[in-house]
PDB file of C-alpha atoms and ligand atoms in Angstrom:
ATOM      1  CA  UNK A   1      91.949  84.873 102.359  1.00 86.00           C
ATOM      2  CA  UNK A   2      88.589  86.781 102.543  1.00 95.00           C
ATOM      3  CA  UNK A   3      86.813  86.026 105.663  1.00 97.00           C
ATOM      4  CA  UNK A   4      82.612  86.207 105.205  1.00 97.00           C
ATOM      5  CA  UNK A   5      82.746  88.918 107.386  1.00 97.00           C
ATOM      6  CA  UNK A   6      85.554  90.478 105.144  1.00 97.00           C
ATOM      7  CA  UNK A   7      82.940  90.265 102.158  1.00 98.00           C
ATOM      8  CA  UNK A   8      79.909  91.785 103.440  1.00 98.00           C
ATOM      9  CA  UNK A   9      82.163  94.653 104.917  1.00 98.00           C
ATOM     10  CA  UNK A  10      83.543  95.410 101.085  1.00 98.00           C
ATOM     11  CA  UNK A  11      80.430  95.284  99.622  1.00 98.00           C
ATOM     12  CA  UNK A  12      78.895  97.724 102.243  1.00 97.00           C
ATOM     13  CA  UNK A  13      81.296  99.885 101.657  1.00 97.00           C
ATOM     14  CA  UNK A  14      81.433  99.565  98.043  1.00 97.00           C
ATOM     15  CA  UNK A  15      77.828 100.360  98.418  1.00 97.00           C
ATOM     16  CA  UNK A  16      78.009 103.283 100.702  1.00 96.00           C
ATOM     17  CA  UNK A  17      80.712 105.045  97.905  1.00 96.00           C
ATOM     18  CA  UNK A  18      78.369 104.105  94.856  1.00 95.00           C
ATOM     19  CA  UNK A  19      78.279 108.074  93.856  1.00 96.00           C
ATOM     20  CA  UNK A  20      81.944 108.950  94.887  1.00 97.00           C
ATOM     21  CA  UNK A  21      83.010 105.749  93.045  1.00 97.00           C
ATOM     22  CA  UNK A  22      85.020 107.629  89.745  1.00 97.00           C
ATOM     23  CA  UNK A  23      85.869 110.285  92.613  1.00 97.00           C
ATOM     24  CA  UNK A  24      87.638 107.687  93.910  1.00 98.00           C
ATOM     25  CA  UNK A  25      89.748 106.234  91.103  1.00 98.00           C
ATOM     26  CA  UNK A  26      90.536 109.929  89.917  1.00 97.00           C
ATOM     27  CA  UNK A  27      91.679 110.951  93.345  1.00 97.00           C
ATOM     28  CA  UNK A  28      93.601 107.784  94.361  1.00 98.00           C
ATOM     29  CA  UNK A  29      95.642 108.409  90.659  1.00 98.00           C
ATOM     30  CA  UNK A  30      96.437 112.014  91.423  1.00 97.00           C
ATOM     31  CA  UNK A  31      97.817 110.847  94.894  1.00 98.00           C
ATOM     32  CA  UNK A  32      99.823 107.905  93.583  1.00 98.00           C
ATOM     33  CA  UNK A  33     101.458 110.216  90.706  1.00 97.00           C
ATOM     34  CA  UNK A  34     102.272 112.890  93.851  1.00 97.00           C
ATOM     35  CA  UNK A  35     103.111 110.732  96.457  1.00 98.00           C
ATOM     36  CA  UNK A  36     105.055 108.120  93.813  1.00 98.00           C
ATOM     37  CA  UNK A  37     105.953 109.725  91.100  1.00 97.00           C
ATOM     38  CA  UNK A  38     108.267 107.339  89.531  1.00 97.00           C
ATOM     39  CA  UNK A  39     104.610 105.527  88.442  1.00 98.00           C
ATOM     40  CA  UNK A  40     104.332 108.444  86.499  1.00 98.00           C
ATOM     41  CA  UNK A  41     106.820 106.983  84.022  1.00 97.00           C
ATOM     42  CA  UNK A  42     104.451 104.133  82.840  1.00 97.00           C
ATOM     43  CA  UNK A  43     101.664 107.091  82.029  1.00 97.00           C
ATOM     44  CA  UNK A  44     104.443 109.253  79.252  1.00 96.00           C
ATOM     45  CA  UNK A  45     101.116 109.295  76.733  1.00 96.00           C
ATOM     46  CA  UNK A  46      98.569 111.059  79.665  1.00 97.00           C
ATOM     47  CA  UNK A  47      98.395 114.328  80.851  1.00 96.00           C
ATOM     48  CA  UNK A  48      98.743 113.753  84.414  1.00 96.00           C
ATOM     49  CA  UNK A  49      97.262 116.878  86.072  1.00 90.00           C
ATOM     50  CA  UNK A  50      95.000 116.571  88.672  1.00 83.00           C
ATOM     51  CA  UNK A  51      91.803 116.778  86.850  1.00 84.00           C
ATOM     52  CA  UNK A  52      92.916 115.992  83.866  1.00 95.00           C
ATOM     53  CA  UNK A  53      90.260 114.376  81.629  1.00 97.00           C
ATOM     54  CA  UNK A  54      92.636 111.103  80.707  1.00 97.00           C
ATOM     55  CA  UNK A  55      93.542 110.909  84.735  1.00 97.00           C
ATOM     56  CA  UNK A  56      89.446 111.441  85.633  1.00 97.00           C
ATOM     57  CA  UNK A  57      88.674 108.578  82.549  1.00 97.00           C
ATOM     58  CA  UNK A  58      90.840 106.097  83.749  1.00 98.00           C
ATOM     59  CA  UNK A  59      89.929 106.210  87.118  1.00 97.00           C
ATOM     60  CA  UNK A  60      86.632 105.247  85.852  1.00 98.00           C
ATOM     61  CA  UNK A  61      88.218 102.363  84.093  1.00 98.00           C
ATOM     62  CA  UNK A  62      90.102 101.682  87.398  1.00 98.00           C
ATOM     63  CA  UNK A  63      87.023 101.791  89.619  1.00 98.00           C
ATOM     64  CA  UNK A  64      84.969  99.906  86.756  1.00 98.00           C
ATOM     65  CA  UNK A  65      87.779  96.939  87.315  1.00 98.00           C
ATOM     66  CA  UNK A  66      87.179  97.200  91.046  1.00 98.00           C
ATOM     67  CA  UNK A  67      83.444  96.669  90.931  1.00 98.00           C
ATOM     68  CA  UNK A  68      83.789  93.895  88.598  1.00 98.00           C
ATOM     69  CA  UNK A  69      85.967  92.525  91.313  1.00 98.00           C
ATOM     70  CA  UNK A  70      83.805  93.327  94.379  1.00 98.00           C
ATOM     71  CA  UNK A  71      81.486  91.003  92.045  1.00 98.00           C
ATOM     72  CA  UNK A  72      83.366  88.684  92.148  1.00 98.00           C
ATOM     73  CA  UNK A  73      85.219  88.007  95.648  1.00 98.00           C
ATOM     74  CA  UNK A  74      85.020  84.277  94.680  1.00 97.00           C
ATOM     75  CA  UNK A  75      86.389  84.523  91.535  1.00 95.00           C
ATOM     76  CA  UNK A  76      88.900  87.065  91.728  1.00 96.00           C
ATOM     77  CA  UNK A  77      91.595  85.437  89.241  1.00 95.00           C
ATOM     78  CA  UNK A  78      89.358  84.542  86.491  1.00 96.00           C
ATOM     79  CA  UNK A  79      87.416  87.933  86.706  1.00 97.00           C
ATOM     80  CA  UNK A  80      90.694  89.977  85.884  1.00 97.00           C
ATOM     81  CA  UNK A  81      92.554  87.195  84.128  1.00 96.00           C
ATOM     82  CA  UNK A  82      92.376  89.804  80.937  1.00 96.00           C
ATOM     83  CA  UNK A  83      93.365  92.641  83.501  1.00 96.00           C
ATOM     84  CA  UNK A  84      96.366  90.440  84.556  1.00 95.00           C
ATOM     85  CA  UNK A  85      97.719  89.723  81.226  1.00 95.00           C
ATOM     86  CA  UNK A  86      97.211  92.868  79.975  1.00 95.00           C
ATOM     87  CA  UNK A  87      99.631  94.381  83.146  1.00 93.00           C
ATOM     88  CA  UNK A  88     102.064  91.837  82.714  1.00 91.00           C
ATOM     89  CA  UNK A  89     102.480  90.977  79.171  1.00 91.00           C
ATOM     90  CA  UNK A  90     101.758  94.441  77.462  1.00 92.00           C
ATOM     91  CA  UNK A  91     101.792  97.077  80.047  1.00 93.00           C
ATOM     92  CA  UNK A  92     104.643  95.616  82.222  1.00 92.00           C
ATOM     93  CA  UNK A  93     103.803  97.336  85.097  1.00 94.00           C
ATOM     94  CA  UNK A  94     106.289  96.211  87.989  1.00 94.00           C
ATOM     95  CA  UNK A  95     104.226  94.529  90.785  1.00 93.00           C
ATOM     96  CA  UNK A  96     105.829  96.821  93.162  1.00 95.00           C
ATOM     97  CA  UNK A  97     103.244  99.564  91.680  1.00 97.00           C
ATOM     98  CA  UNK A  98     100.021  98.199  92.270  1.00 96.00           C
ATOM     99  CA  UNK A  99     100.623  98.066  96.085  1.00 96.00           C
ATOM    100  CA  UNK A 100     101.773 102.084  96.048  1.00 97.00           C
ATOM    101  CA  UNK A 101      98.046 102.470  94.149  1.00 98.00           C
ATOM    102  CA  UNK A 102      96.198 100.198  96.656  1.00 98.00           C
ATOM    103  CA  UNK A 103      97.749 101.889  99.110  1.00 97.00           C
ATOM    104  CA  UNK A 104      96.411 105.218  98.202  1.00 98.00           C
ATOM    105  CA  UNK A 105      93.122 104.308  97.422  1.00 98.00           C
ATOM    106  CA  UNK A 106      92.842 103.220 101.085  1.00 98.00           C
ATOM    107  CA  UNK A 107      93.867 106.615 102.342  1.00 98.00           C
ATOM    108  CA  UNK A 108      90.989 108.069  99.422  1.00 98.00           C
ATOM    109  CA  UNK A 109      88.998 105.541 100.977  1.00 98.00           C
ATOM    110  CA  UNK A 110      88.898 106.896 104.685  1.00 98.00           C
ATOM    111  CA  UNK A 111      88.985 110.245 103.498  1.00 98.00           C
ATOM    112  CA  UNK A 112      85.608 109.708 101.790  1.00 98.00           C
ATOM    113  CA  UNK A 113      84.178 107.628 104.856  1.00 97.00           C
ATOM    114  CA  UNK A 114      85.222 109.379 107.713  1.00 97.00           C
ATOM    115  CA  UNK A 115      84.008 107.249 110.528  1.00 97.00           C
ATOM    116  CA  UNK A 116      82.552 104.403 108.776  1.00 96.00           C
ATOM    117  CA  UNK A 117      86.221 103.348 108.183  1.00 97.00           C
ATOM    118  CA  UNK A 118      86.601 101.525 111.120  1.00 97.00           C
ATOM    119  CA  UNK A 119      89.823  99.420 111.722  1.00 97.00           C
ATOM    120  CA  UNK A 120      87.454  96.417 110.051  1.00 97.00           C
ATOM    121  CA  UNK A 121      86.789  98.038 106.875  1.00 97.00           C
ATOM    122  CA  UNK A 122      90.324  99.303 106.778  1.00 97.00           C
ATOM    123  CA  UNK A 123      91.545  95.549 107.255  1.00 97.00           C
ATOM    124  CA  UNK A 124      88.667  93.673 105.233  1.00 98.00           C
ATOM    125  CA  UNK A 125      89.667  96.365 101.915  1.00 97.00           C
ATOM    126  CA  UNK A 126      93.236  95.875 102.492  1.00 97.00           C
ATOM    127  CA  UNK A 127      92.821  92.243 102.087  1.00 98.00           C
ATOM    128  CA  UNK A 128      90.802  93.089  99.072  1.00 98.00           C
ATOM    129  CA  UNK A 129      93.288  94.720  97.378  1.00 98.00           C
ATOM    130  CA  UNK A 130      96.312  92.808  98.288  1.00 97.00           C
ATOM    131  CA  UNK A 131      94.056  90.147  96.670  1.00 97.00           C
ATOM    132  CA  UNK A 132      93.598  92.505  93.588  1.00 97.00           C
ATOM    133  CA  UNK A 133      96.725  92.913  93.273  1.00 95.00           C
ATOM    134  CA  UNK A 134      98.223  88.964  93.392  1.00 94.00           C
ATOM    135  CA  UNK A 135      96.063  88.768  90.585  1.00 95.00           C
ATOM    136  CA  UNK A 136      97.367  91.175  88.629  1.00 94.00           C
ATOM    137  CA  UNK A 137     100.916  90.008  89.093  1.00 92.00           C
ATOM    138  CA  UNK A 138      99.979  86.577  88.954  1.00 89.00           C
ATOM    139  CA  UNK A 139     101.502  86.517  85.477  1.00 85.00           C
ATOM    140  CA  UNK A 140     104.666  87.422  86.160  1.00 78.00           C
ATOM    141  CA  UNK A 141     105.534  84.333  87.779  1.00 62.00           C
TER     142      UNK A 141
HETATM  143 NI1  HNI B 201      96.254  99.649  85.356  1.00 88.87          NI
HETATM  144  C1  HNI B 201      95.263 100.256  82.130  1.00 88.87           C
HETATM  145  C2  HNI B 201      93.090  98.551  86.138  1.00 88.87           C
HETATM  146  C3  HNI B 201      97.162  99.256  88.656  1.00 88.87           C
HETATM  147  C4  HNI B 201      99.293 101.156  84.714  1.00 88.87           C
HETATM  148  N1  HNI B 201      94.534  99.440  84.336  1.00 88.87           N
HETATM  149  C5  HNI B 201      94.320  99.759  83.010  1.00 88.87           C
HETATM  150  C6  HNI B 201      92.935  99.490  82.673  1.00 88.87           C
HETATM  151  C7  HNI B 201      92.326  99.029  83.794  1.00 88.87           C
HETATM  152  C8  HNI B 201      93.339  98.994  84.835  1.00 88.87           C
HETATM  153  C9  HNI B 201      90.867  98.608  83.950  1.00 88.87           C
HETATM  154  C10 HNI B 201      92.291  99.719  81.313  1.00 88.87           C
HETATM  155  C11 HNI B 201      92.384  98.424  80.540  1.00 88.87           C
HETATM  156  C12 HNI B 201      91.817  98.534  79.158  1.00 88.87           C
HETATM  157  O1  HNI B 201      91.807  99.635  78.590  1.00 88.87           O
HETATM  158  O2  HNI B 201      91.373  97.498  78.657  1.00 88.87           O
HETATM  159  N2  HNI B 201      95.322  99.000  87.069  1.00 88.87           N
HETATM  160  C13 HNI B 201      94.026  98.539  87.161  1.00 88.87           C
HETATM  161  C14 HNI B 201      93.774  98.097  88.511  1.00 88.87           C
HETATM  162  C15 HNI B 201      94.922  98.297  89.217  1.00 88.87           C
HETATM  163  C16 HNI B 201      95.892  98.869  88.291  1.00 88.87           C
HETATM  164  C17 HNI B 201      92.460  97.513  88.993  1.00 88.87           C
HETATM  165  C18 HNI B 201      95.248  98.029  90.648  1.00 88.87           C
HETATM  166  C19 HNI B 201      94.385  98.008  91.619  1.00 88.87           C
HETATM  167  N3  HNI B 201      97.933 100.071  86.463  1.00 88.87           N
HETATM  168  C20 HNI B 201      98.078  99.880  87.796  1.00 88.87           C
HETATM  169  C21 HNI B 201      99.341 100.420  88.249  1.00 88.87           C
HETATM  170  C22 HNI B 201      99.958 100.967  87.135  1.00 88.87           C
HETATM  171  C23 HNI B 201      99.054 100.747  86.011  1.00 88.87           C
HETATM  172  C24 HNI B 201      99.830 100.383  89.675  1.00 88.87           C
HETATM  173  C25 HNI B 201     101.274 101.662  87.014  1.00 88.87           C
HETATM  174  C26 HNI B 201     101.794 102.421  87.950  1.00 88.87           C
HETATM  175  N4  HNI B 201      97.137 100.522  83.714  1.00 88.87           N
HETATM  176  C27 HNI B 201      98.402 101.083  83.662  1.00 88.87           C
HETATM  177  C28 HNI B 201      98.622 101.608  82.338  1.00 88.87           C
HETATM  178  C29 HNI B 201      97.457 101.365  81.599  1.00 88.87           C
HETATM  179  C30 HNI B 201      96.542 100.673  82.487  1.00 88.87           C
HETATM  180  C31 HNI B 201      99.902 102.291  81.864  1.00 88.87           C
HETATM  181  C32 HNI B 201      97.182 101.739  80.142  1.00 88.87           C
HETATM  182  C33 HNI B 201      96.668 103.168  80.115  1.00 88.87           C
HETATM  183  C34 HNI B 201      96.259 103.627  78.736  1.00 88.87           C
HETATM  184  O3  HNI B 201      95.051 103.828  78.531  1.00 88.87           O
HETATM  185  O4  HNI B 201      97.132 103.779  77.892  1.00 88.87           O
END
């Protein structure tokens, strides 16, 4: 459960990474497929070298989902219901996955901020994602 204080850190910080947004999503996919390769398996169709121009375009379709979220902290399963069905009906995407991605786009995260992620941030966008991702898996129950 999102805490008010929880919100207004996420969209601060959502804020403060408006221009190193698609950075983001392109670096957090290059460190899942090092770090966890076996998520590579679900990408046979991409060329998955860092920089590639499918990995850079669909970390923009990655981060796009994200803002649309950070939009909607209220509202979270009916903003991605299309999201969710799309991972678990056509995709199948095992749930285990999307908390290996969230967990290195928190490590992109403090990379990027340095200092401004405090222990807050880092526990306000944790809850984010975990959130993110119960959606997305939702489906599969
Ligand atoms: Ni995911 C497609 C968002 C986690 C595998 N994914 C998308 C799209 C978005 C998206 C947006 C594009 C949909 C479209 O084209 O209509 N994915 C997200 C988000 C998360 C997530 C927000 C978690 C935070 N996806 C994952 C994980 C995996 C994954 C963890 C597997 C390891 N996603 C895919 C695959 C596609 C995909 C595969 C289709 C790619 C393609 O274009 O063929």
């Amino acid at each position: 459960m999102l805490t008010a204080e929880d919100k207004k850190l996420i969209l601060q910080v959502w804020e403060k990474i408006a221009n190193q947004q698609d950075d983001c999503g392109r670096e957090a996919l290059e460190r899942m497929f090092c770090v966890y390769p076996q998520t590579k398996t679900y990408f046979p169709h991409f060329d998955l070298n860092p920089g590639s121009d499918q990995v850079r375009s669909h970390g923009k379709k990655v981060v796009a989902a994200l803002s649309n979220a950070v939009k909607n902290l209220d509202n979270l399963s009916q903003a991605l219901s299309e999201l969710s069905n799309l991972h678990a009906y056509n995709l199948r995407v095992d749930p285990v996955n999307f908390k290996l991605l969230s967990q290195c786009f928190q490590v992109v995260l403090a990379a990027h901020l340095g200092k401004d992620y405090t222990p807050e941030v880092h526990a306000a966008f944790d809850k984010f994602l975990s959130a993110v991702a119960a959606v997305l898996a939702e489906k599969y129950r």
